[in-house]
Amino acid sequence: MSSGYKPDILWSPHHADRYVICDTELSLYRIGPAGNSETKAGALPLSEETTATLLAINSDAPYMKCVAWYPKHEPECLLAVGQANGRVVLTSLGQSHNSKCKELVGKEFVPKHARQCNTLAWNPVDSNWLAAGLDKHRADFSVLIWDISSKFSSEAVPAEKVRLSGDVDSGLVVTKSLYELGQNDACLSLCWLPRDHQKLLLAGMHRNLAIFDLRNTSQKTFVNTKAIQGVTVDPHFQDRVASFFEGQVAIWDLRKFEKPVFTLTEQPKPLTKVAWCPTRMGLLATLTRDSNIIRLYDMQHTPMPFGDEVEPTIIERSVQPCSESIISSFAWHPSAQNRMVVVSPNRVMNDFTVFERISLAWSSTTALMWACGRHLYECAEDAGQGVAAAEKDIATKMRERAQLHYGHDTVQVWRNHVLAGGDDPHLRSLWYTLHYILHCSQYTENVEQKQQSNKQSLIYSGIKNIVKSSSGTTETRRCWSGSDRQTDVPRYHSEERSLALQLCGWIGRGPDIDVEPFLKSLEQEGEWERAAAVALFNLDIRRAIQILNKGASAEKGDLNLNVVAMALSGYTDEKNSLWREMCSSLRLQLKKPYLCIMFAFLTSEPGAYDAVLYESRVAVRDRVAFACMFLNDAQLPRYIDKLTNEMKEAGNLEGILLTGLTKDGVDLMESYVDRTGDVQTASFCMLKGSPGEVLKDPRVQCWIENYRNLLDAWRFWHKRAEFDIHRSKLDPSSKPLPQVFVSCNFCGKSISYSCSAMPHQGRGFSQYGVSGSPTKSKVTSCPGCRKPLPRCALCLMNMGTPVSSCPGTGKADEKADLTRDKKLAQFNNWFTWCHNCRHGGHAGHMLSWFRDHSECPVSACTCKCMQLDTTGNLVPSDSV
Amino acid sequence: MDLHILDHRLRVTSISKTGLEQYTHPLIKLIFLRNRTRCKFFSLTETPENYTVVLDEEGFKELQPSAHLQVEGSTWLPLNVVSNGNASSSSQAVGVTKIAKSVIAPLAEQHVSVFMLSTYQTDFILVSESGVSLPLYYVCVCVCVCSVPHATVHPVLIPENQFCVMSLDPDTLPAIATTLIDVLFYSNSPKEGASVDQDMEYIKFFSFSLIDGYVSLVMDTEAQRQFPTDLLFTSSSGELWRMVRIGGQPLGFDECGIVAQISQPLADSDISAYYISTFSFDHALVSPFFSLFDTQNILALSIS
């Protein structure tokens, strides 16, 4: 028969280290650390850290159906056992010497009609009271409340009864109960309500949950439901009760007892146990039959006064305390957080702590915070100076760059890379490219007005398209400058090629193709190798040597450059010379890429410059310029195409030189954004594009919007506004239309638009001198009907801003803009009003009022204007 | 007091004594192998005439039709009266007596035939499906006591043996399996087939029901002795009951008012009673605290 019983588990209410397993007998265990388990014989491992030791076994009470532990300290280890025949027996474990206990142990409480005892509950305060829930009998009550201190029934027990029950020691039998409740019904579960310990009892009757008030047993509150098993009160929220029926758990609020507040998702198998976590708010654990999973329901975020409409949010998850074996029962530890012991049908026990769900939140900056149990962790990016820029998160970089006004330098475009920190070669290349593009386009705009449109778009369309359109290439064979030796290196010229060289930055704009200024600037920046290479490619070997010498002698110069210069000076165009042989083999050992390609150039056959063109450490700009000079019309587009595709694939910003600000460029930028997430650079770069196609690309719009959102999230509202202004200058289509108008109370016309908006009107407002009026009163009256404008709620003056009558004209002229900026009224004088109560006044006055108040300044208006504005209390995190 | 219509759909059948062996297999399955069938309502009552089996449609599928199996045509629905706890606890009477006035009498007045089945746990009032809609409405509004029209007065028989009503933890059912099988199927009375007469001193009557997981047993003290004492649940007072068998001829299923006829006077005198209908006859179990003589008198009084 014992096989039919599954072990249940019960924690001692007062000893945090003891629990009882009950199946056919009661076994008391003590839980301890596993450290010294070797010394203790018979210690059962519960987990990696804990073991259990069997302290006592009690097999006095057969046919055990339910057990309840006496809730008070004294007498400890007193248990009430409910039996299959409805008797309740008091028993104890390992307490042989306790006299107080002795008096009670063995006492039996017998119902009039035998039937199964389903549940037992001690009254937590009046601990003499023990409620027993029994199966139904046609003529008897199902809830009996016994007083364990009541004296034994002294009258003789009927002999028949002794015979039937087989009870010899009838002296300890109590048959008179304190209260009888629930006639002709079954009680499947019950619990005392903590709200009114002594008086209220909740019982799962046959088809309803009933609350009995012991002060008046004839009255009860009840609700019809099937969920009558396992009623249990949330220890943290005394009005919340869980009960279950088959696979479904119902959660009740005792204040609104008519129907369950909600039911949890139904499980396919019937539930066997439902228990609130005693150490954690709103955590309910449920166990279904033959399952190895305990399901947890976190009702932490349930709004406390349950609204009718509000569906409470419950987070459901499951834990698997012991990997494979089926769980027979579990019990929360009474004090250790989220800890439970589970027991399997074959009495294998497992100590288990439910890991707290981790909730995690990113801040809009890079900080990360998470909460686990009762701990809160914060993880912030190491902002120390030691952190290399490359290791910083892109968001941090973008924040820093935004603060440095990155992207806003429209005059010296190349300077933006300095604003970006100046340490990213790709950004540097990008901004120089943009710089050259804008430069050239400005130049062509000035010089060649006629062909403007054609040429203009060509400049923006990148070298790839420029070389494709190349025609009329001429080939020259120049001498090495400073020597009369003829080179066998053909060099190609065309208009487009020189445009490409301009875009590469090698030659200045204009007709001359002198690289000297470029060399000078490179020398200034200390890029000796690069300067030397550029000089060499312009066939000026002497200049190259001179540069190298200069570099060697410069401060912190590399003396090896002298050696290179020496090697260079030995150049001979003899095909089979020792110099050639050595250079072509030894150049590979050179660490500096520019030095390497110099010798590659000198040692390679004309037209076969792969060693130069595919040296990836060399800037794309220089390789492209080189190609434009030395590749013929067939080779050049092929090379450029190949390089373009490489760049696009890698998302290398240097490739913008090739693609220009075209759809190709957007493709390239897309892979760059995919790789880095740098929407900032993408936005600014694309805005620089010639007004037109690229800005309409949805990807570009997406980057721009995302960047704006990012700025908003960082509370960089001023930066965002600056960006919008910047954007509207470069892309007039993005200029937002006016969304708010102030209309006159009297004539209903907008007060901001005057003369130019309504030219047909007979009376031009200019004649009344609205904008340039010497009399201030004009400003504060409607330009339409000349009635006064509303008064400020605080200063009671009529409102009105001096230039509200000056509308922007269609053509955005930079200079006009500037002057208008100056003319704009002080923000303090602007109209402001609450959208809710429509009261308002001068912005400055309102600002200072709401610094100290949340209510509308107009007396008798109770509008909490300030609280309606969710962002009103946030402070921008960027300075103006 | 609530009247529930339970969601079982029941059939009332009878197995003749001679045909029992054909049905031992399904019966044992229905009694002991709860997990193998979806039958939720099962009652088997042995009377000297036959075995009455009341079971739901799931269980009915187990019974193969044969000449030995008689089936009552209609489907029956069980009604169950649940007190809300605030019922008067002053009255000692239990069972049929308690519901006589509130349910049985109104049903009789509406000429609804009822089939009673009392168990250890509760009383079931079975009504045939066609008759349930009207009385339910009626019962809800009518709690008044009505005089019961009864055309026929049936003779009653009061055998000598005493009966007890008991229950059992369904989990311990296997422990008494052999005894139960013995009592149910191998208890042919020594005087075989001889006397199904009026002057029976001892009547063979045994009832077993397994309804919604609750076991109820009705047997005489003779049979009770064969069972282990510690497993069966009974009342602590160990009360015993005397039987009143109603009907000289098989009663059939159409006549109404029989239960009311018996229960009304018992209710008036506050006498507790069980009432178990079978295929042929009705049986009332009355508390022995009232002398049999009293009972007889009361019944005779009311009948006359």
mmCIF file of N, CA and C in Angstrom, chain A residues 606-690:
data_model
loop_
_atom_site.group_PDB
_atom_site.id
_atom_site.type_symbol
_atom_site.label_atom_id
_atom_site.label_comp_id
_atom_site.label_asym_id
_atom_site.label_seq_id
_atom_site.Cartn_x
_atom_site.Cartn_y
_atom_site.Cartn_z
ATOM 1 N N PRO A 606 56.523 48.444 -66.976
ATOM 2 C CA PRO A 606 55.491 49.457 -67.234
ATOM 3 C C PRO A 606 54.135 48.791 -67.436
ATOM 4 N N GLY A 607 53.140 49.318 -66.803
ATOM 5 C CA GLY A 607 51.776 48.801 -66.971
ATOM 6 C C GLY A 607 51.455 47.649 -66.056
ATOM 7 N N ALA A 608 52.431 47.122 -65.354
ATOM 8 C CA ALA A 608 52.162 45.992 -64.451
ATOM 9 C C ALA A 608 52.514 46.412 -63.039
ATOM 10 N N TYR A 609 51.554 47.150 -62.472
ATOM 11 C CA TYR A 609 51.864 47.745 -61.172
ATOM 12 C C TYR A 609 51.091 47.105 -60.031
ATOM 13 N N ASP A 610 50.802 45.832 -60.151
ATOM 14 C CA ASP A 610 49.964 45.202 -59.128
ATOM 15 C C ASP A 610 50.519 45.366 -57.727
ATOM 16 N N ALA A 611 51.843 45.330 -57.605
ATOM 17 C CA ALA A 611 52.454 45.460 -56.286
ATOM 18 C C ALA A 611 52.120 46.805 -55.655
ATOM 19 N N VAL A 612 51.922 47.810 -56.490
ATOM 20 C CA VAL A 612 51.548 49.117 -55.954
ATOM 21 C C VAL A 612 50.050 49.181 -55.727
ATOM 22 N N LEU A 613 49.306 48.735 -56.736
ATOM 23 C CA LEU A 613 47.846 48.931 -56.712
ATOM 24 C C LEU A 613 47.161 48.089 -55.656
ATOM 25 N N TYR A 614 47.732 46.959 -55.338
ATOM 26 C CA TYR A 614 47.061 46.079 -54.375
ATOM 27 C C TYR A 614 47.764 46.054 -53.031
ATOM 28 N N GLU A 615 48.562 47.044 -52.766
ATOM 29 C CA GLU A 615 49.169 47.162 -51.436
ATOM 30 C C GLU A 615 48.131 47.827 -50.534
ATOM 31 N N SER A 616 47.451 46.968 -49.737
ATOM 32 C CA SER A 616 46.268 47.482 -49.052
ATOM 33 C C SER A 616 46.610 48.447 -47.925
ATOM 34 N N ARG A 617 47.893 48.486 -47.512
ATOM 35 C CA ARG A 617 48.222 49.408 -46.419
ATOM 36 C C ARG A 617 48.341 50.848 -46.920
ATOM 37 N N VAL A 618 48.403 50.960 -48.217
ATOM 38 C CA VAL A 618 48.508 52.307 -48.784
ATOM 39 C C VAL A 618 47.109 52.881 -48.941
ATOM 40 N N ALA A 619 46.991 54.169 -48.633
ATOM 41 C CA ALA A 619 45.687 54.808 -48.695
ATOM 42 C C ALA A 619 45.078 54.636 -50.081
ATOM 43 N N VAL A 620 43.781 54.418 -50.097
ATOM 44 C CA VAL A 620 43.066 54.215 -51.356
ATOM 45 C C VAL A 620 43.277 55.418 -52.267
ATOM 46 N N ARG A 621 43.227 56.583 -51.616
ATOM 47 C CA ARG A 621 43.369 57.839 -52.351
ATOM 48 C C ARG A 621 44.638 57.838 -53.189
ATOM 49 N N ASP A 622 45.746 57.378 -52.614
ATOM 50 C CA ASP A 622 47.027 57.390 -53.325
ATOM 51 C C ASP A 622 47.079 56.311 -54.394
ATOM 52 N N ARG A 623 46.516 55.194 -54.078
ATOM 53 C CA ARG A 623 46.515 54.127 -55.067
ATOM 54 C C ARG A 623 45.675 54.529 -56.282
ATOM 55 N N VAL A 624 44.546 55.188 -56.009
ATOM 56 C CA VAL A 624 43.678 55.598 -57.111
ATOM 57 C C VAL A 624 44.371 56.670 -57.954
ATOM 58 N N ALA A 625 45.027 57.580 -57.259
ATOM 59 C CA ALA A 625 45.733 58.631 -57.984
ATOM 60 C C ALA A 625 46.822 58.020 -58.859
ATOM 61 N N PHE A 626 47.506 57.057 -58.277
ATOM 62 C CA PHE A 626 48.558 56.358 -59.010
ATOM 63 C C PHE A 626 47.975 55.682 -60.246
ATOM 64 N N ALA A 627 46.848 55.020 -60.026
ATOM 65 C CA ALA A 627 46.208 54.322 -61.147
ATOM 66 C C ALA A 627 45.805 55.299 -62.238
ATOM 67 N N CYS A 628 45.302 56.465 -61.826
ATOM 68 C CA CYS A 628 44.877 57.465 -62.809
ATOM 69 C C CYS A 628 46.055 57.963 -63.637
ATOM 70 N N MET A 629 47.224 57.872 -63.045
ATOM 71 C CA MET A 629 48.375 58.357 -63.790
ATOM 72 C C MET A 629 48.962 57.276 -64.684
ATOM 73 N N PHE A 630 48.984 56.037 -64.231
ATOM 74 C CA PHE A 630 49.799 55.048 -64.935
ATOM 75 C C PHE A 630 49.024 53.899 -65.568
ATOM 76 N N LEU A 631 47.704 53.832 -65.355
ATOM 77 C CA LEU A 631 46.962 52.748 -65.995
ATOM 78 C C LEU A 631 46.300 53.286 -67.248
ATOM 79 N N ASN A 632 46.256 52.436 -68.270
ATOM 80 C CA ASN A 632 45.646 52.898 -69.505
ATOM 81 C C ASN A 632 44.128 52.793 -69.428
ATOM 82 N N ASP A 633 43.459 53.222 -70.446
ATOM 83 C CA ASP A 633 41.997 53.327 -70.412
ATOM 84 C C ASP A 633 41.303 51.991 -70.226
ATOM 85 N N ALA A 634 41.988 50.945 -70.591
ATOM 86 C CA ALA A 634 41.383 49.627 -70.396
ATOM 87 C C ALA A 634 41.559 49.155 -68.966
ATOM 88 N N GLN A 635 42.772 49.354 -68.458
ATOM 89 C CA GLN A 635 43.073 48.849 -67.109
ATOM 90 C C GLN A 635 42.367 49.646 -66.023
ATOM 91 N N LEU A 636 42.307 50.948 -66.233
ATOM 92 C CA LEU A 636 41.877 51.820 -65.151
ATOM 93 C C LEU A 636 40.454 51.509 -64.669
ATOM 94 N N PRO A 637 39.449 51.489 -65.558
ATOM 95 C CA PRO A 637 38.092 51.214 -65.050
ATOM 96 C C PRO A 637 38.003 49.854 -64.365
ATOM 97 N N ARG A 638 38.743 48.884 -64.921
ATOM 98 C CA ARG A 638 38.718 47.554 -64.312
ATOM 99 C C ARG A 638 39.210 47.615 -62.880
ATOM 100 N N TYR A 639 40.333 48.286 -62.730
ATOM 101 C CA TYR A 639 40.919 48.381 -61.395
ATOM 102 C C TYR A 639 39.987 49.125 -60.442
ATOM 103 N N ILE A 640 39.458 50.229 -60.937
ATOM 104 C CA ILE A 640 38.593 51.040 -60.073
ATOM 105 C C ILE A 640 37.348 50.246 -59.672
ATOM 106 N N ASP A 641 36.773 49.532 -60.636
ATOM 107 C CA ASP A 641 35.596 48.721 -60.324
ATOM 108 C C ASP A 641 35.906 47.703 -59.249
ATOM 109 N N LYS A 642 37.030 47.054 -59.430
ATOM 110 C CA LYS A 642 37.400 46.009 -58.489
ATOM 111 C C LYS A 642 37.568 46.599 -57.098
ATOM 112 N N LEU A 643 38.287 47.709 -57.062
ATOM 113 C CA LEU A 643 38.551 48.347 -55.776
ATOM 114 C C LEU A 643 37.239 48.821 -55.137
ATOM 115 N N THR A 644 36.365 49.363 -55.984
ATOM 116 C CA THR A 644 35.076 49.847 -55.469
ATOM 117 C C THR A 644 34.306 48.714 -54.798
ATOM 118 N N ASN A 645 34.262 47.604 -55.472
ATOM 119 C CA ASN A 645 33.509 46.483 -54.900
ATOM 120 C C ASN A 645 34.113 46.027 -53.585
ATOM 121 N N GLU A 646 35.451 46.003 -53.560
ATOM 122 C CA GLU A 646 36.136 45.639 -52.315
ATOM 123 C C GLU A 646 35.716 46.577 -51.190
ATOM 124 N N MET A 647 35.755 47.856 -51.491
ATOM 125 C CA MET A 647 35.445 48.872 -50.486
ATOM 126 C C MET A 647 33.993 48.732 -50.017
ATOM 127 N N LYS A 648 33.124 48.517 -50.991
ATOM 128 C CA LYS A 648 31.707 48.415 -50.641
ATOM 129 C C LYS A 648 31.473 47.227 -49.732
ATOM 130 N N GLU A 649 32.136 46.144 -50.070
ATOM 131 C CA GLU A 649 31.947 44.955 -49.271
ATOM 132 C C GLU A 649 32.447 45.159 -47.851
ATOM 133 N N ALA A 650 33.589 45.827 -47.756
ATOM 134 C CA ALA A 650 34.191 46.001 -46.441
ATOM 135 C C ALA A 650 33.585 47.178 -45.689
ATOM 136 N N GLY A 651 32.810 47.969 -46.368
ATOM 137 C CA GLY A 651 32.282 49.162 -45.706
ATOM 138 C C GLY A 651 33.390 50.136 -45.355
ATOM 139 N N ASN A 652 34.371 50.212 -46.196
ATOM 140 C CA ASN A 652 35.513 51.075 -45.941
ATOM 141 C C ASN A 652 35.198 52.480 -46.453
ATOM 142 N N LEU A 653 35.257 53.444 -45.542
ATOM 143 C CA LEU A 653 34.847 54.803 -45.895
ATOM 144 C C LEU A 653 35.767 55.439 -46.931
ATOM 145 N N GLU A 654 36.999 54.930 -47.040
ATOM 146 C CA GLU A 654 37.886 55.464 -48.068
ATOM 147 C C GLU A 654 37.276 55.303 -49.451
ATOM 148 N N GLY A 655 36.412 54.313 -49.565
ATOM 149 C CA GLY A 655 35.798 54.022 -50.859
ATOM 150 C C GLY A 655 34.843 55.097 -51.323
ATOM 151 N N ILE A 656 34.420 55.971 -50.440
ATOM 152 C CA ILE A 656 33.524 57.068 -50.840
ATOM 153 C C ILE A 656 34.193 57.887 -51.949
ATOM 154 N N LEU A 657 35.495 57.919 -51.931
ATOM 155 C CA LEU A 657 36.245 58.590 -52.985
ATOM 156 C C LEU A 657 35.862 58.022 -54.351
ATOM 157 N N LEU A 658 35.687 56.705 -54.385
ATOM 158 C CA LEU A 658 35.378 56.038 -55.642
ATOM 159 C C LEU A 658 33.902 56.121 -55.987
ATOM 160 N N THR A 659 33.088 55.908 -54.993
ATOM 161 C CA THR A 659 31.656 55.836 -55.274
ATOM 162 C C THR A 659 31.027 57.213 -55.316
ATOM 163 N N GLY A 660 31.631 58.124 -54.598
ATOM 164 C CA GLY A 660 31.008 59.433 -54.485
ATOM 165 C C GLY A 660 29.732 59.332 -53.690
ATOM 166 N N LEU A 661 28.954 60.380 -53.685
ATOM 167 C CA LEU A 661 27.703 60.354 -52.936
ATOM 168 C C LEU A 661 26.573 59.944 -53.872
ATOM 169 N N THR A 662 26.689 58.703 -54.319
ATOM 170 C CA THR A 662 25.690 58.157 -55.226
ATOM 171 C C THR A 662 25.036 56.983 -54.543
ATOM 172 N N LYS A 663 24.240 56.270 -55.272
ATOM 173 C CA LYS A 663 23.607 55.095 -54.700
ATOM 174 C C LYS A 663 24.668 54.085 -54.282
ATOM 175 N N ASP A 664 25.730 53.998 -55.086
ATOM 176 C CA ASP A 664 26.860 53.151 -54.704
ATOM 177 C C ASP A 664 27.405 53.564 -53.353
ATOM 178 N N GLY A 665 27.507 54.869 -53.183
ATOM 179 C CA GLY A 665 28.025 55.394 -51.920
ATOM 180 C C GLY A 665 27.121 55.016 -50.764
ATOM 181 N N VAL A 666 25.815 55.053 -51.020
ATOM 182 C CA VAL A 666 24.883 54.662 -49.955
ATOM 183 C C VAL A 666 25.064 53.186 -49.641
ATOM 184 N N ASP A 667 25.275 52.384 -50.690
ATOM 185 C CA ASP A 667 25.539 50.957 -50.459
ATOM 186 C C ASP A 667 26.749 50.774 -49.564
ATOM 187 N N LEU A 668 27.793 51.520 -49.913
ATOM 188 C CA LEU A 668 29.024 51.412 -49.137
ATOM 189 C C LEU A 668 28.770 51.845 -47.694
ATOM 190 N N MET A 669 28.069 52.962 -47.580
ATOM 191 C CA MET A 669 27.791 53.476 -46.243
ATOM 192 C C MET A 669 26.933 52.489 -45.459
ATOM 193 N N GLU A 670 26.054 51.803 -46.175
ATOM 194 C CA GLU A 670 25.200 50.827 -45.503
ATOM 195 C C GLU A 670 26.043 49.740 -44.867
ATOM 196 N N SER A 671 27.024 49.252 -45.620
ATOM 197 C CA SER A 671 27.822 48.185 -45.018
ATOM 198 C C SER A 671 28.718 48.746 -43.908
ATOM 199 N N TYR A 672 29.053 50.026 -44.020
ATOM 200 C CA TYR A 672 29.815 50.642 -42.928
ATOM 201 C C TYR A 672 28.946 50.739 -41.673
ATOM 202 N N VAL A 673 27.707 51.177 -41.853
ATOM 203 C CA VAL A 673 26.804 51.301 -40.701
ATOM 204 C C VAL A 673 26.503 49.926 -40.123
ATOM 205 N N ASP A 674 26.335 48.963 -40.998
ATOM 206 C CA ASP A 674 26.108 47.603 -40.509
ATOM 207 C C ASP A 674 27.260 47.138 -39.649
ATOM 208 N N ARG A 675 28.434 47.525 -40.043
ATOM 209 C CA ARG A 675 29.629 47.063 -39.341
ATOM 210 C C ARG A 675 29.830 47.842 -38.043
ATOM 211 N N THR A 676 29.618 49.138 -38.081
ATOM 212 C CA THR A 676 29.970 49.953 -36.927
ATOM 213 C C THR A 676 28.774 50.518 -36.181
ATOM 214 N N GLY A 677 27.675 50.715 -36.845
ATOM 215 C CA GLY A 677 26.540 51.365 -36.194
ATOM 216 C C GLY A 677 26.674 52.874 -36.131
ATOM 217 N N ASP A 678 27.637 53.416 -36.851
ATOM 218 C CA ASP A 678 27.905 54.853 -36.767
ATOM 219 C C ASP A 678 26.942 55.616 -37.675
ATOM 220 N N VAL A 679 25.712 55.837 -37.192
ATOM 221 C CA VAL A 679 24.733 56.558 -38.011
ATOM 222 C C VAL A 679 25.067 58.043 -38.081
ATOM 223 N N GLN A 680 25.855 58.477 -37.138
ATOM 224 C CA GLN A 680 26.213 59.898 -37.092
ATOM 225 C C GLN A 680 27.013 60.286 -38.335
ATOM 226 N N THR A 681 28.105 59.560 -38.555
ATOM 227 C CA THR A 681 28.924 59.848 -39.720
ATOM 228 C C THR A 681 28.115 59.685 -40.997
ATOM 229 N N ALA A 682 27.318 58.608 -41.018
ATOM 230 C CA ALA A 682 26.512 58.343 -42.205
ATOM 231 C C ALA A 682 25.572 59.511 -42.487
ATOM 232 N N SER A 683 24.917 60.002 -41.427
ATOM 233 C CA SER A 683 23.975 61.107 -41.614
ATOM 234 C C SER A 683 24.689 62.340 -42.147
ATOM 235 N N PHE A 684 25.759 62.710 -41.501
ATOM 236 C CA PHE A 684 26.458 63.935 -41.899
ATOM 237 C C PHE A 684 27.027 63.822 -43.294
ATOM 238 N N CYS A 685 27.581 62.652 -43.574
ATOM 239 C CA CYS A 685 28.190 62.445 -44.878
ATOM 240 C C CYS A 685 27.154 62.578 -45.981
ATOM 241 N N MET A 686 26.022 61.938 -45.795
ATOM 242 C CA MET A 686 25.008 61.948 -46.843
ATOM 243 C C MET A 686 24.377 63.331 -46.995
ATOM 244 N N LEU A 687 24.330 64.069 -45.883
ATOM 245 C CA LEU A 687 23.793 65.424 -45.983
ATOM 246 C C LEU A 687 24.680 66.307 -46.854
ATOM 247 N N LYS A 688 25.962 65.956 -46.875
ATOM 248 C CA LYS A 688 26.896 66.758 -47.665
ATOM 249 C C LYS A 688 26.685 66.544 -49.156
ATOM 250 N N GLY A 689 25.990 65.495 -49.473
ATOM 251 C CA GLY A 689 25.820 65.143 -50.869
ATOM 252 C C GLY A 689 25.083 66.228 -51.627
ATOM 253 N N SER A 690 25.284 66.215 -52.918
ATOM 254 C CA SER A 690 24.596 67.180 -53.758
ATOM 255 C C SER A 690 23.109 67.011 -53.521
#
